[in-house]
Amino acid sequence: MIDPDAIARPRGRQQQPQPQGQRAPGDDDPVRNSVFAHGIGIREVNANRRMTPAASSLIEVSRYVYRELITDDFNIQKSIVPEYLDYYATALLWFRITKLKCLAHDVLTQEEERLLSIITGCSLYVPEPFMLQLLMFGRIQTLTGAHLCSEFPPLPTEVVQGFGGYYGPISADTHNLYEEIPCLGVTSESVRHSISNDPPGRYHSSLERPADNIIPNENLLGFKPLGARCEEAKNFAFFAGITSEEFPVSLPNTGINLDFIRSISGILSRTKTFKTTRLDITTMAESGSITQAIMQKPIPATETTQKRGEIYSFANFGGQDLASAYGLGLVYTPNLFKEGLTPGLIAEWCCINTPPVEYINNRNDRRDTIPPGYREEVFTSSTQSGQQYRQHMVRMMLTTKR
């Protein structure tokens, strides 16, 4: 099991004993003389620096979790389909984000305040791959001593074609959010299509606007082609009042159906594939993982770029004792730069097929919030195939023997 506490607080290197009569390295450093500390006070100039991490790999992780669940118990697919699990993971994410905003004393929207009121005391079962995503976000102290705090957009409440939970129409202002943080509008729409009579394959997204050349692709997080579905699994959504044309919500315009979320939690509570924790997300600590201060970049020369292709992590701090933090970054990609400007490579990161130049120019705006020093490649990890590494690490979290 990956220990997020160890990632958030890297252990120090062990001091090796020195032969008698020899001075340890650093003993001659003048700063070891405490007399120079006299009259000197040190303070952090800005203890509330903000960063805007992403969860761009959460849906992909969700699909790997689903695959492992049905490998252990084929009957799972008679209860839930992959779209249910994507929706559940997205809901957990927004529960965590909203509570973190409260702990950071951010001004909450009315919908965020109401969300906290209805989820406080609500315990849900969280598989370890989802838990690590939740634990990653939060306030951290870097190895320089500086503090960084996660910052997120408001809970999405824009209405598209009669359903809420979206960031709004896909545009130069919203495409980065749709590519980096899944929203309940998109994942609840996928649930509605999964219980429809639509054949396997692509469906038309509500965000599609052909007249404006807005044709979403799979980089729109939560928008994936439908697979074959068991009819029994559709009943699971019907019991929560969900149909292909209706999605009842516990909070207007948010896409949150708490009854449906609790039902999915109940199914997960009976699985043994991963360590599953019963958790009231509002009780989680404010602290997060130092992985949020580690960047990721794809290798643009490869045929497949971005999170599924060859990627590596980098930061201005390092050491082998931080290898887990670098590896965690490759799995969840909290700071993945969007590289590649040719049409083929743009299609690897943009949520529409033919983006205007504005989308290209601002594609990494959410990476620019972290202080410049943290974007310097002082230490880099080995390169990994993002897709294969992510799948392998999800399998490393299995608790069942095969």
mmCIF file of C-alpha atoms in Angstrom:
data_model
loop_
_atom_site.group_PDB
_atom_site.id
_atom_site.type_symbol
_atom_site.label_atom_id
_atom_site.label_comp_id
_atom_site.label_asym_id
_atom_site.label_seq_id
_atom_site.Cartn_x
_atom_site.Cartn_y
_atom_site.Cartn_z
ATOM 1 C CA MET A 1 0.000 0.000 0.000
ATOM 2 C CA ILE A 2 1.221 3.503 -0.815
ATOM 3 C CA ASP A 3 1.451 5.568 2.355
ATOM 4 C CA PRO A 4 0.297 9.126 1.567
ATOM 5 C CA ASP A 5 1.537 10.350 4.949
ATOM 6 C CA ALA A 6 5.036 9.278 4.006
ATOM 7 C CA ILE A 7 4.632 11.142 0.725
ATOM 8 C CA ALA A 8 3.410 14.287 2.459
ATOM 9 C CA ARG A 9 6.178 14.172 5.029
ATOM 10 C CA PRO A 10 9.320 12.615 3.487
ATOM 11 C CA ARG A 11 11.545 10.944 5.965
ATOM 12 C CA GLY A 12 14.946 12.487 6.537
ATOM 13 C CA ARG A 13 18.194 10.833 5.571
ATOM 14 C CA GLN A 14 19.835 8.865 8.355
ATOM 15 C CA GLN A 15 22.945 10.376 9.935
ATOM 16 C CA GLN A 16 25.874 7.959 9.609
ATOM 17 C CA PRO A 17 28.154 7.590 12.673
ATOM 18 C CA GLN A 18 31.590 9.142 12.216
ATOM 19 C CA PRO A 19 34.883 7.509 13.288
ATOM 20 C CA GLN A 20 36.192 8.901 16.572
ATOM 21 C CA GLY A 21 38.319 11.997 16.121
ATOM 22 C CA GLN A 22 36.894 12.887 12.734
ATOM 23 C CA ARG A 23 34.502 15.755 12.108
ATOM 24 C CA ALA A 24 31.248 14.979 10.394
ATOM 25 C CA PRO A 25 30.584 16.648 7.031
ATOM 26 C CA GLY A 26 29.162 20.096 7.649
ATOM 27 C CA ASP A 27 30.759 20.557 11.079
ATOM 28 C CA ASP A 28 32.946 23.305 9.658
ATOM 29 C CA ASP A 29 30.009 25.244 8.260
ATOM 30 C CA PRO A 30 29.999 28.664 9.990
ATOM 31 C CA VAL A 31 26.204 28.710 10.195
ATOM 32 C CA ARG A 32 26.385 25.971 12.812
ATOM 33 C CA ASN A 33 27.552 28.628 15.228
ATOM 34 C CA SER A 34 24.321 29.662 16.909
ATOM 35 C CA VAL A 35 25.724 33.045 17.904
ATOM 36 C CA PHE A 36 24.745 34.349 14.469
ATOM 37 C CA ALA A 37 21.084 33.649 15.207
ATOM 38 C CA HIS A 38 21.091 36.405 17.813
ATOM 39 C CA GLY A 39 18.466 39.019 16.994
ATOM 40 C CA ILE A 40 17.395 37.266 13.786
ATOM 41 C CA GLY A 41 13.760 36.390 13.214
ATOM 42 C CA ILE A 42 12.575 34.651 10.061
ATOM 43 C CA ARG A 43 9.056 34.730 8.710
ATOM 44 C CA GLU A 44 7.338 33.427 5.605
ATOM 45 C CA VAL A 45 6.461 36.400 3.417
ATOM 46 C CA ASN A 46 3.355 34.744 1.972
ATOM 47 C CA ALA A 47 2.046 31.742 3.899
ATOM 48 C CA ASN A 48 -0.967 31.429 1.621
ATOM 49 C CA ARG A 49 0.525 30.807 -1.801
ATOM 50 C CA ARG A 50 -1.965 29.077 -4.051
ATOM 51 C CA MET A 51 -1.627 26.303 -6.615
ATOM 52 C CA THR A 52 -4.267 24.821 -8.905
ATOM 53 C CA PRO A 53 -3.676 21.048 -9.101
ATOM 54 C CA ALA A 54 -5.639 18.808 -11.448
ATOM 55 C CA ALA A 55 -7.315 15.408 -11.284
ATOM 56 C CA SER A 56 -6.924 14.675 -14.967
ATOM 57 C CA SER A 57 -6.252 10.937 -14.500
ATOM 58 C CA LEU A 58 -9.076 10.162 -12.056
ATOM 59 C CA ILE A 59 -11.497 8.843 -14.699
ATOM 60 C CA GLU A 60 -8.774 6.638 -16.150
ATOM 61 C CA VAL A 61 -7.999 5.293 -12.655
ATOM 62 C CA SER A 62 -11.733 4.696 -12.170
ATOM 63 C CA ARG A 63 -11.853 2.537 -15.296
ATOM 64 C CA TYR A 64 -8.914 0.447 -14.060
ATOM 65 C CA VAL A 65 -10.622 0.037 -10.686
ATOM 66 C CA TYR A 66 -13.792 -1.165 -12.408
ATOM 67 C CA ARG A 67 -11.810 -3.647 -14.507
ATOM 68 C CA GLU A 68 -10.205 -5.136 -11.395
ATOM 69 C CA LEU A 69 -13.541 -5.296 -9.562
ATOM 70 C CA ILE A 70 -15.228 -7.353 -12.285
ATOM 71 C CA THR A 71 -12.110 -9.527 -12.642
ATOM 72 C CA ASP A 72 -12.583 -10.581 -9.015
ATOM 73 C CA ASP A 73 -16.373 -10.777 -9.180
ATOM 74 C CA PHE A 74 -17.987 -10.987 -12.608
ATOM 75 C CA ASN A 75 -21.398 -10.335 -11.040
ATOM 76 C CA ILE A 76 -20.394 -6.759 -10.161
ATOM 77 C CA GLN A 77 -21.322 -5.716 -13.693
ATOM 78 C CA LYS A 78 -24.907 -6.787 -12.952
ATOM 79 C CA SER A 79 -25.026 -4.021 -10.336
ATOM 80 C CA ILE A 80 -22.876 -1.198 -11.661
ATOM 81 C CA VAL A 81 -21.444 -0.104 -15.000
ATOM 82 C CA PRO A 82 -18.193 1.878 -15.446
ATOM 83 C CA GLU A 83 -20.114 5.140 -15.780
ATOM 84 C CA TYR A 84 -21.529 4.703 -12.260
ATOM 85 C CA LEU A 85 -18.028 4.411 -10.841
ATOM 86 C CA ASP A 86 -16.818 7.478 -12.799
ATOM 87 C CA TYR A 87 -19.734 9.419 -11.336
ATOM 88 C CA TYR A 88 -18.989 8.165 -7.827
ATOM 89 C CA ALA A 89 -15.292 9.068 -8.037
ATOM 90 C CA THR A 90 -16.208 12.539 -9.305
ATOM 91 C CA ALA A 91 -18.670 13.058 -6.465
ATOM 92 C CA LEU A 92 -16.050 12.048 -3.864
ATOM 93 C CA LEU A 93 -13.614 14.468 -5.469
ATOM 94 C CA TRP A 94 -16.012 17.411 -5.226
ATOM 95 C CA PHE A 95 -16.924 16.544 -1.639
ATOM 96 C CA ARG A 96 -13.216 16.735 -0.774
ATOM 97 C CA ILE A 97 -12.641 19.925 -2.784
ATOM 98 C CA THR A 98 -15.578 21.688 -1.145
ATOM 99 C CA LYS A 99 -14.439 20.795 2.369
ATOM 100 C CA LEU A 100 -10.881 21.916 1.589
ATOM 101 C CA LYS A 101 -12.215 25.288 0.454
ATOM 102 C CA CYS A 102 -14.041 25.576 3.765
ATOM 103 C CA LEU A 103 -10.889 24.679 5.750
ATOM 104 C CA ALA A 104 -8.892 27.260 3.778
ATOM 105 C CA HIS A 105 -11.494 29.895 4.741
ATOM 106 C CA ASP A 106 -12.373 30.522 1.118
ATOM 107 C CA VAL A 107 -15.693 32.199 0.412
ATOM 108 C CA LEU A 108 -18.124 29.407 -0.450
ATOM 109 C CA THR A 109 -20.973 29.643 -2.904
ATOM 110 C CA GLN A 110 -24.477 28.961 -1.622
ATOM 111 C CA GLU A 111 -24.429 25.575 -3.330
ATOM 112 C CA GLU A 112 -21.107 24.688 -1.661
ATOM 113 C CA GLU A 113 -22.449 25.661 1.765
ATOM 114 C CA ARG A 114 -25.539 23.539 1.211
ATOM 115 C CA LEU A 115 -23.450 20.647 -0.070
ATOM 116 C CA LEU A 116 -21.380 20.611 3.115
ATOM 117 C CA SER A 117 -24.541 20.612 5.183
ATOM 118 C CA ILE A 118 -25.973 17.523 3.449
ATOM 119 C CA ILE A 119 -22.754 15.464 3.323
ATOM 120 C CA THR A 120 -21.543 16.156 6.874
ATOM 121 C CA GLY A 121 -21.942 12.907 8.773
ATOM 122 C CA CYS A 122 -22.418 10.923 5.559
ATOM 123 C CA SER A 123 -20.026 7.962 5.579
ATOM 124 C CA LEU A 124 -19.092 6.425 2.242
ATOM 125 C CA TYR A 125 -16.875 3.501 1.251
ATOM 126 C CA VAL A 126 -13.780 4.630 -0.627
ATOM 127 C CA PRO A 127 -11.467 2.180 -2.480
ATOM 128 C CA GLU A 128 -7.769 2.911 -2.000
ATOM 129 C CA PRO A 129 -7.122 4.208 -5.563
ATOM 130 C CA PHE A 130 -9.793 6.869 -4.978
ATOM 131 C CA MET A 131 -8.607 7.524 -1.440
ATOM 132 C CA LEU A 132 -5.114 8.423 -2.622
ATOM 133 C CA GLN A 133 -6.588 10.998 -5.005
ATOM 134 C CA LEU A 134 -8.507 12.579 -2.117
ATOM 135 C CA LEU A 135 -5.477 12.531 0.186
ATOM 136 C CA MET A 136 -3.278 14.209 -2.425
ATOM 137 C CA PHE A 137 -5.112 17.525 -2.313
ATOM 138 C CA GLY A 138 -4.686 19.975 0.551
ATOM 139 C CA ARG A 139 -2.284 22.366 2.216
ATOM 140 C CA ILE A 140 1.387 21.360 2.148
ATOM 141 C CA GLN A 141 4.768 22.566 3.386
ATOM 142 C CA THR A 142 7.455 22.043 0.776
ATOM 143 C CA LEU A 143 11.054 21.080 1.494
ATOM 144 C CA THR A 144 11.980 24.776 1.261
ATOM 145 C CA GLY A 145 9.705 25.434 4.246
ATOM 146 C CA ALA A 146 7.164 27.343 2.157
ATOM 147 C CA HIS A 147 3.455 26.634 2.453
ATOM 148 C CA LEU A 148 1.227 26.034 -0.569
ATOM 149 C CA CYS A 149 -2.543 25.720 -0.544
ATOM 150 C CA SER A 150 -4.707 24.004 -3.172
ATOM 151 C CA GLU A 151 -7.159 26.237 -5.002
ATOM 152 C CA PHE A 152 -10.130 25.001 -7.004
ATOM 153 C CA PRO A 153 -12.956 26.450 -9.094
ATOM 154 C CA PRO A 154 -16.459 26.782 -7.633
ATOM 155 C CA LEU A 155 -18.665 23.690 -7.542
ATOM 156 C CA PRO A 156 -19.972 23.510 -11.140
ATOM 157 C CA THR A 157 -23.636 24.537 -11.335
ATOM 158 C CA GLU A 158 -24.080 25.689 -14.926
ATOM 159 C CA VAL A 159 -27.096 24.183 -16.699
ATOM 160 C CA VAL A 160 -26.702 22.620 -20.164
ATOM 161 C CA GLN A 161 -29.794 21.365 -21.979
ATOM 162 C CA GLY A 162 -31.775 21.231 -18.759
ATOM 163 C CA PHE A 163 -29.186 19.459 -16.565
ATOM 164 C CA GLY A 164 -26.811 21.050 -14.048
ATOM 165 C CA GLY A 165 -23.299 20.340 -12.824
ATOM 166 C CA TYR A 166 -21.353 21.774 -15.780
ATOM 167 C CA TYR A 167 -18.698 24.482 -15.997
ATOM 168 C CA GLY A 168 -20.716 26.057 -18.810
ATOM 169 C CA PRO A 169 -20.313 25.809 -22.577
ATOM 170 C CA ILE A 170 -16.888 24.634 -23.737
ATOM 171 C CA SER A 171 -14.882 27.770 -24.466
ATOM 172 C CA ALA A 172 -11.431 29.271 -24.067
ATOM 173 C CA ASP A 173 -12.416 30.031 -20.450
ATOM 174 C CA THR A 174 -13.641 26.547 -19.527
ATOM 175 C CA HIS A 175 -11.761 23.990 -21.631
ATOM 176 C CA ASN A 176 -8.896 23.646 -19.126
ATOM 177 C CA LEU A 177 -11.359 22.781 -16.366
ATOM 178 C CA TYR A 178 -13.122 20.194 -18.509
ATOM 179 C CA GLU A 179 -9.718 18.648 -19.332
ATOM 180 C CA GLU A 180 -8.337 18.691 -15.779
ATOM 181 C CA ILE A 181 -11.105 18.288 -13.160
ATOM 182 C CA PRO A 182 -14.077 16.021 -13.926
ATOM 183 C CA CYS A 183 -17.473 17.565 -13.231
ATOM 184 C CA LEU A 184 -20.749 15.953 -12.230
ATOM 185 C CA GLY A 185 -22.577 17.385 -15.223
ATOM 186 C CA VAL A 186 -20.526 15.286 -17.633
ATOM 187 C CA THR A 187 -20.423 12.139 -15.482
ATOM 188 C CA SER A 188 -24.155 12.254 -14.645
ATOM 189 C CA GLU A 189 -24.845 12.610 -18.375
ATOM 190 C CA SER A 190 -22.750 9.492 -18.986
ATOM 191 C CA VAL A 191 -24.866 7.656 -16.394
ATOM 192 C CA ARG A 192 -28.052 8.650 -18.237
ATOM 193 C CA HIS A 193 -26.667 7.374 -21.518
ATOM 194 C CA SER A 194 -25.439 4.151 -19.907
ATOM 195 C CA ILE A 195 -28.992 3.186 -18.911
ATOM 196 C CA SER A 196 -30.481 4.220 -22.241
ATOM 197 C CA ASN A 197 -30.975 2.021 -25.273
ATOM 198 C CA ASP A 198 -28.015 3.656 -26.993
ATOM 199 C CA PRO A 199 -25.800 1.069 -28.710
ATOM 200 C CA PRO A 200 -22.151 0.640 -27.655
ATOM 201 C CA GLY A 201 -19.955 3.404 -28.993
ATOM 202 C CA ARG A 202 -19.881 7.182 -28.967
ATOM 203 C CA TYR A 203 -22.909 9.278 -28.077
ATOM 204 C CA HIS A 204 -23.569 12.971 -28.632
ATOM 205 C CA SER A 205 -22.485 15.107 -25.674
ATOM 206 C CA SER A 206 -24.794 17.884 -24.501
ATOM 207 C CA LEU A 207 -21.789 20.189 -24.847
ATOM 208 C CA GLU A 208 -21.567 19.542 -28.579
ATOM 209 C CA ARG A 209 -22.140 22.603 -30.779
ATOM 210 C CA PRO A 210 -21.446 21.649 -34.409
ATOM 211 C CA ALA A 211 -22.257 25.137 -35.679
ATOM 212 C CA ASP A 212 -19.376 26.481 -33.574
ATOM 213 C CA ASN A 213 -17.108 23.542 -34.413
ATOM 214 C CA ILE A 214 -17.333 22.294 -30.800
ATOM 215 C CA ILE A 215 -17.149 18.505 -31.062
ATOM 216 C CA PRO A 216 -16.024 16.966 -27.732
ATOM 217 C CA ASN A 217 -13.667 14.012 -27.588
ATOM 218 C CA GLU A 218 -12.447 11.717 -24.814
ATOM 219 C CA ASN A 219 -10.226 14.453 -23.355
ATOM 220 C CA LEU A 220 -13.504 15.798 -21.956
ATOM 221 C CA LEU A 221 -13.190 14.008 -18.622
ATOM 222 C CA GLY A 222 -16.035 11.543 -18.110
ATOM 223 C CA PHE A 223 -17.052 11.448 -21.772
ATOM 224 C CA LYS A 224 -16.238 7.962 -23.016
ATOM 225 C CA PRO A 225 -17.796 5.586 -25.552
ATOM 226 C CA LEU A 226 -20.433 3.283 -24.115
ATOM 227 C CA GLY A 227 -19.753 -0.413 -23.745
ATOM 228 C CA ALA A 228 -22.125 -3.343 -23.563
ATOM 229 C CA ARG A 229 -24.276 -3.078 -20.420
ATOM 230 C CA CYS A 230 -26.166 -5.647 -18.378
ATOM 231 C CA GLU A 231 -29.874 -4.853 -18.125
ATOM 232 C CA GLU A 232 -29.772 -5.671 -14.396
ATOM 233 C CA ALA A 233 -27.286 -2.832 -13.820
ATOM 234 C CA LYS A 234 -29.728 -0.329 -15.313
ATOM 235 C CA ASN A 235 -32.213 -1.169 -12.563
ATOM 236 C CA PHE A 236 -29.698 0.078 -10.025
ATOM 237 C CA ALA A 237 -30.015 3.620 -11.407
ATOM 238 C CA PHE A 238 -33.759 3.315 -11.928
ATOM 239 C CA PHE A 239 -34.168 2.681 -8.182
ATOM 240 C CA ALA A 240 -32.601 6.120 -7.562
ATOM 241 C CA GLY A 241 -35.095 7.718 -9.931
ATOM 242 C CA ILE A 242 -32.586 8.067 -12.755
ATOM 243 C CA THR A 243 -33.615 7.424 -16.352
ATOM 244 C CA SER A 244 -32.192 8.315 -19.729
ATOM 245 C CA GLU A 245 -34.243 11.538 -19.564
ATOM 246 C CA GLU A 246 -34.237 12.318 -15.829
ATOM 247 C CA PHE A 247 -31.569 12.750 -13.170
ATOM 248 C CA PRO A 248 -33.054 13.757 -9.792
ATOM 249 C CA VAL A 249 -30.667 15.782 -7.659
ATOM 250 C CA SER A 250 -30.257 16.403 -3.939
ATOM 251 C CA LEU A 251 -29.033 19.924 -4.605
ATOM 252 C CA PRO A 252 -30.355 21.944 -7.562
ATOM 253 C CA ASN A 253 -28.070 22.381 -10.585
ATOM 254 C CA THR A 254 -25.201 20.304 -9.152
ATOM 255 C CA GLY A 255 -25.765 16.827 -10.602
ATOM 256 C CA ILE A 256 -25.519 15.365 -7.091
ATOM 257 C CA ASN A 257 -27.891 12.486 -6.327
ATOM 258 C CA LEU A 258 -26.965 11.446 -2.802
ATOM 259 C CA ASP A 259 -29.222 8.367 -2.821
ATOM 260 C CA PHE A 260 -27.441 7.073 -5.922
ATOM 261 C CA ILE A 261 -24.038 7.822 -4.368
ATOM 262 C CA ARG A 262 -24.952 5.938 -1.198
ATOM 263 C CA SER A 263 -26.158 2.969 -3.246
ATOM 264 C CA ILE A 264 -22.858 2.753 -5.130
ATOM 265 C CA SER A 265 -21.046 3.006 -1.795
ATOM 266 C CA GLY A 266 -23.089 0.043 -0.552
ATOM 267 C CA ILE A 267 -21.952 -2.087 -3.499
ATOM 268 C CA LEU A 268 -18.299 -1.134 -2.904
ATOM 269 C CA SER A 269 -18.581 -1.969 0.800
ATOM 270 C CA ARG A 270 -19.072 -5.619 -0.141
ATOM 271 C CA THR A 271 -16.050 -5.860 -2.444
ATOM 272 C CA LYS A 272 -12.681 -7.268 -1.396
ATOM 273 C CA THR A 273 -10.572 -6.257 -4.403
ATOM 274 C CA PHE A 274 -9.057 -3.145 -2.787
ATOM 275 C CA LYS A 275 -8.703 -1.884 0.730
ATOM 276 C CA THR A 276 -11.911 0.079 1.209
ATOM 277 C CA THR A 277 -12.260 2.720 3.916
ATOM 278 C CA ARG A 278 -15.545 3.883 5.423
ATOM 279 C CA LEU A 279 -15.138 7.628 5.600
ATOM 280 C CA ASP A 280 -16.947 10.887 6.263
ATOM 281 C CA ILE A 281 -14.987 13.044 3.819
ATOM 282 C CA THR A 282 -15.743 16.201 5.799
ATOM 283 C CA THR A 283 -13.587 14.853 8.657
ATOM 284 C CA MET A 284 -10.437 14.561 6.542
ATOM 285 C CA ALA A 285 -7.482 16.756 7.503
ATOM 286 C CA GLU A 286 -6.546 19.865 5.545
ATOM 287 C CA SER A 287 -3.045 18.596 4.791
ATOM 288 C CA GLY A 288 -2.244 17.083 1.410
ATOM 289 C CA SER A 289 0.685 15.478 -0.381
ATOM 290 C CA ILE A 290 3.886 17.144 -1.509
ATOM 291 C CA THR A 291 3.196 15.525 -4.884
ATOM 292 C CA GLN A 292 1.133 18.639 -5.619
ATOM 293 C CA ALA A 293 4.414 20.555 -5.947
ATOM 294 C CA ILE A 294 5.806 18.078 -8.490
ATOM 295 C CA MET A 295 5.248 18.692 -12.202
ATOM 296 C CA GLN A 296 4.678 16.182 -15.007
ATOM 297 C CA LYS A 297 5.509 16.483 -18.682
ATOM 298 C CA PRO A 298 4.860 14.234 -21.688
ATOM 299 C CA ILE A 299 7.446 13.424 -24.295
ATOM 300 C CA PRO A 300 5.955 15.127 -27.378
ATOM 301 C CA ALA A 301 8.052 13.112 -29.820
ATOM 302 C CA THR A 302 6.186 9.923 -28.984
ATOM 303 C CA GLU A 303 3.141 8.831 -30.957
ATOM 304 C CA THR A 304 0.819 9.071 -27.940
ATOM 305 C CA THR A 305 1.357 12.004 -25.623
ATOM 306 C CA GLN A 306 -0.142 13.394 -22.441
ATOM 307 C CA LYS A 307 -1.194 11.164 -19.554
ATOM 308 C CA ARG A 308 -1.429 7.955 -21.590
ATOM 309 C CA GLY A 309 1.962 8.267 -23.290
ATOM 310 C CA GLU A 310 5.561 8.598 -22.147
ATOM 311 C CA ILE A 311 5.721 11.033 -19.220
ATOM 312 C CA TYR A 312 8.081 11.999 -16.426
ATOM 313 C CA SER A 313 7.915 13.969 -13.176
ATOM 314 C CA PHE A 314 10.171 16.870 -12.214
ATOM 315 C CA ALA A 315 10.607 19.320 -9.358
ATOM 316 C CA ASN A 316 13.120 21.667 -7.738
ATOM 317 C CA PHE A 317 13.607 19.164 -4.909
ATOM 318 C CA GLY A 318 14.429 15.485 -5.035
ATOM 319 C CA GLY A 319 16.221 12.483 -3.639
ATOM 320 C CA GLN A 320 15.492 8.772 -3.727
ATOM 321 C CA ASP A 321 13.407 9.067 -0.556
ATOM 322 C CA LEU A 322 10.954 11.106 -2.654
ATOM 323 C CA ALA A 323 10.591 8.480 -5.395
ATOM 324 C CA SER A 324 7.070 7.604 -4.201
ATOM 325 C CA ALA A 325 6.001 11.246 -4.493
ATOM 326 C CA TYR A 326 7.312 11.371 -8.061
ATOM 327 C CA GLY A 327 5.602 8.063 -8.895
ATOM 328 C CA LEU A 328 2.313 9.200 -7.384
ATOM 329 C CA GLY A 329 2.506 12.195 -9.688
ATOM 330 C CA LEU A 330 2.757 9.936 -12.724
ATOM 331 C CA VAL A 331 -0.379 8.065 -11.631
ATOM 332 C CA TYR A 332 -2.639 11.026 -10.801
ATOM 333 C CA THR A 333 -0.946 13.835 -12.871
ATOM 334 C CA PRO A 334 -1.783 16.834 -10.649
ATOM 335 C CA ASN A 335 0.405 19.160 -12.746
ATOM 336 C CA LEU A 336 0.605 17.698 -16.236
ATOM 337 C CA PHE A 337 1.773 20.212 -18.835
ATOM 338 C CA LYS A 338 -0.050 20.078 -22.164
ATOM 339 C CA GLU A 339 2.628 19.749 -24.819
ATOM 340 C CA GLY A 340 2.549 19.379 -28.577
ATOM 341 C CA LEU A 341 1.262 21.986 -31.031
ATOM 342 C CA THR A 342 0.808 20.002 -34.238
ATOM 343 C CA PRO A 343 -2.808 18.989 -35.024
ATOM 344 C CA GLY A 344 -2.141 15.360 -34.105
ATOM 345 C CA LEU A 345 -0.559 16.248 -30.770
ATOM 346 C CA ILE A 346 -3.167 18.891 -29.900
ATOM 347 C CA ALA A 347 -5.774 16.147 -30.204
ATOM 348 C CA GLU A 348 -4.011 14.341 -27.345
ATOM 349 C CA TRP A 349 -4.817 17.026 -24.760
ATOM 350 C CA CYS A 350 -7.671 19.236 -25.990
ATOM 351 C CA CYS A 351 -11.303 18.335 -25.225
ATOM 352 C CA ILE A 352 -12.488 19.311 -28.719
ATOM 353 C CA ASN A 353 -11.150 18.146 -32.046
ATOM 354 C CA THR A 354 -10.198 21.461 -33.661
ATOM 355 C CA PRO A 355 -9.539 24.110 -31.023
ATOM 356 C CA PRO A 356 -9.129 27.822 -31.781
ATOM 357 C CA VAL A 357 -5.752 29.392 -31.122
ATOM 358 C CA GLU A 358 -7.003 30.772 -27.773
ATOM 359 C CA TYR A 359 -7.280 27.231 -26.419
ATOM 360 C CA ILE A 360 -3.704 26.531 -27.435
ATOM 361 C CA ASN A 361 -2.322 29.748 -25.982
ATOM 362 C CA ASN A 362 -3.885 29.286 -22.535
ATOM 363 C CA ARG A 363 -3.597 25.489 -22.277
ATOM 364 C CA ASN A 364 -1.160 25.631 -19.322
ATOM 365 C CA ASP A 365 -2.639 28.609 -17.476
ATOM 366 C CA ARG A 366 -3.505 26.479 -14.451
ATOM 367 C CA ARG A 367 0.148 25.416 -14.172
ATOM 368 C CA ASP A 368 1.261 29.037 -13.988
ATOM 369 C CA THR A 369 -0.263 29.531 -10.543
ATOM 370 C CA ILE A 370 2.468 27.577 -8.771
ATOM 371 C CA PRO A 371 5.521 29.771 -7.971
ATOM 372 C CA PRO A 372 8.072 29.730 -10.834
ATOM 373 C CA GLY A 373 10.798 28.052 -8.791
ATOM 374 C CA TYR A 374 8.733 24.880 -8.513
ATOM 375 C CA ARG A 375 8.528 24.650 -12.309
ATOM 376 C CA GLU A 376 12.301 24.368 -12.662
ATOM 377 C CA GLU A 377 13.610 20.947 -13.711
ATOM 378 C CA VAL A 378 16.265 20.455 -11.033
ATOM 379 C CA PHE A 379 15.347 16.793 -10.412
ATOM 380 C CA THR A 380 13.550 14.495 -12.860
ATOM 381 C CA SER A 381 12.175 10.985 -12.614
ATOM 382 C CA SER A 382 12.716 8.204 -15.087
ATOM 383 C CA THR A 383 10.249 8.193 -17.974
ATOM 384 C CA GLN A 384 7.279 5.845 -17.793
ATOM 385 C CA SER A 385 4.418 4.908 -20.071
ATOM 386 C CA GLY A 386 1.656 6.740 -18.248
ATOM 387 C CA GLN A 387 -1.076 4.305 -19.188
ATOM 388 C CA GLN A 388 0.897 1.179 -18.331
ATOM 389 C CA TYR A 389 2.374 2.614 -15.135
ATOM 390 C CA ARG A 390 -1.031 3.782 -13.939
ATOM 391 C CA GLN A 391 -2.597 0.405 -14.592
ATOM 392 C CA HIS A 392 0.298 -1.381 -12.895
ATOM 393 C CA MET A 393 0.067 0.795 -9.776
ATOM 394 C CA VAL A 394 -3.689 0.200 -9.481
ATOM 395 C CA ARG A 395 -2.940 -3.533 -9.572
ATOM 396 C CA MET A 396 -0.295 -3.052 -6.880
ATOM 397 C CA MET A 397 -3.118 -1.911 -4.585
ATOM 398 C CA LEU A 398 -5.041 -5.171 -4.936
ATOM 399 C CA THR A 399 -5.729 -7.021 -1.712
ATOM 400 C CA THR A 400 -6.979 -10.205 -3.372
ATOM 401 C CA LYS A 401 -4.708 -13.041 -4.415
ATOM 402 C CA ARG A 402 -4.895 -14.206 -8.035
#
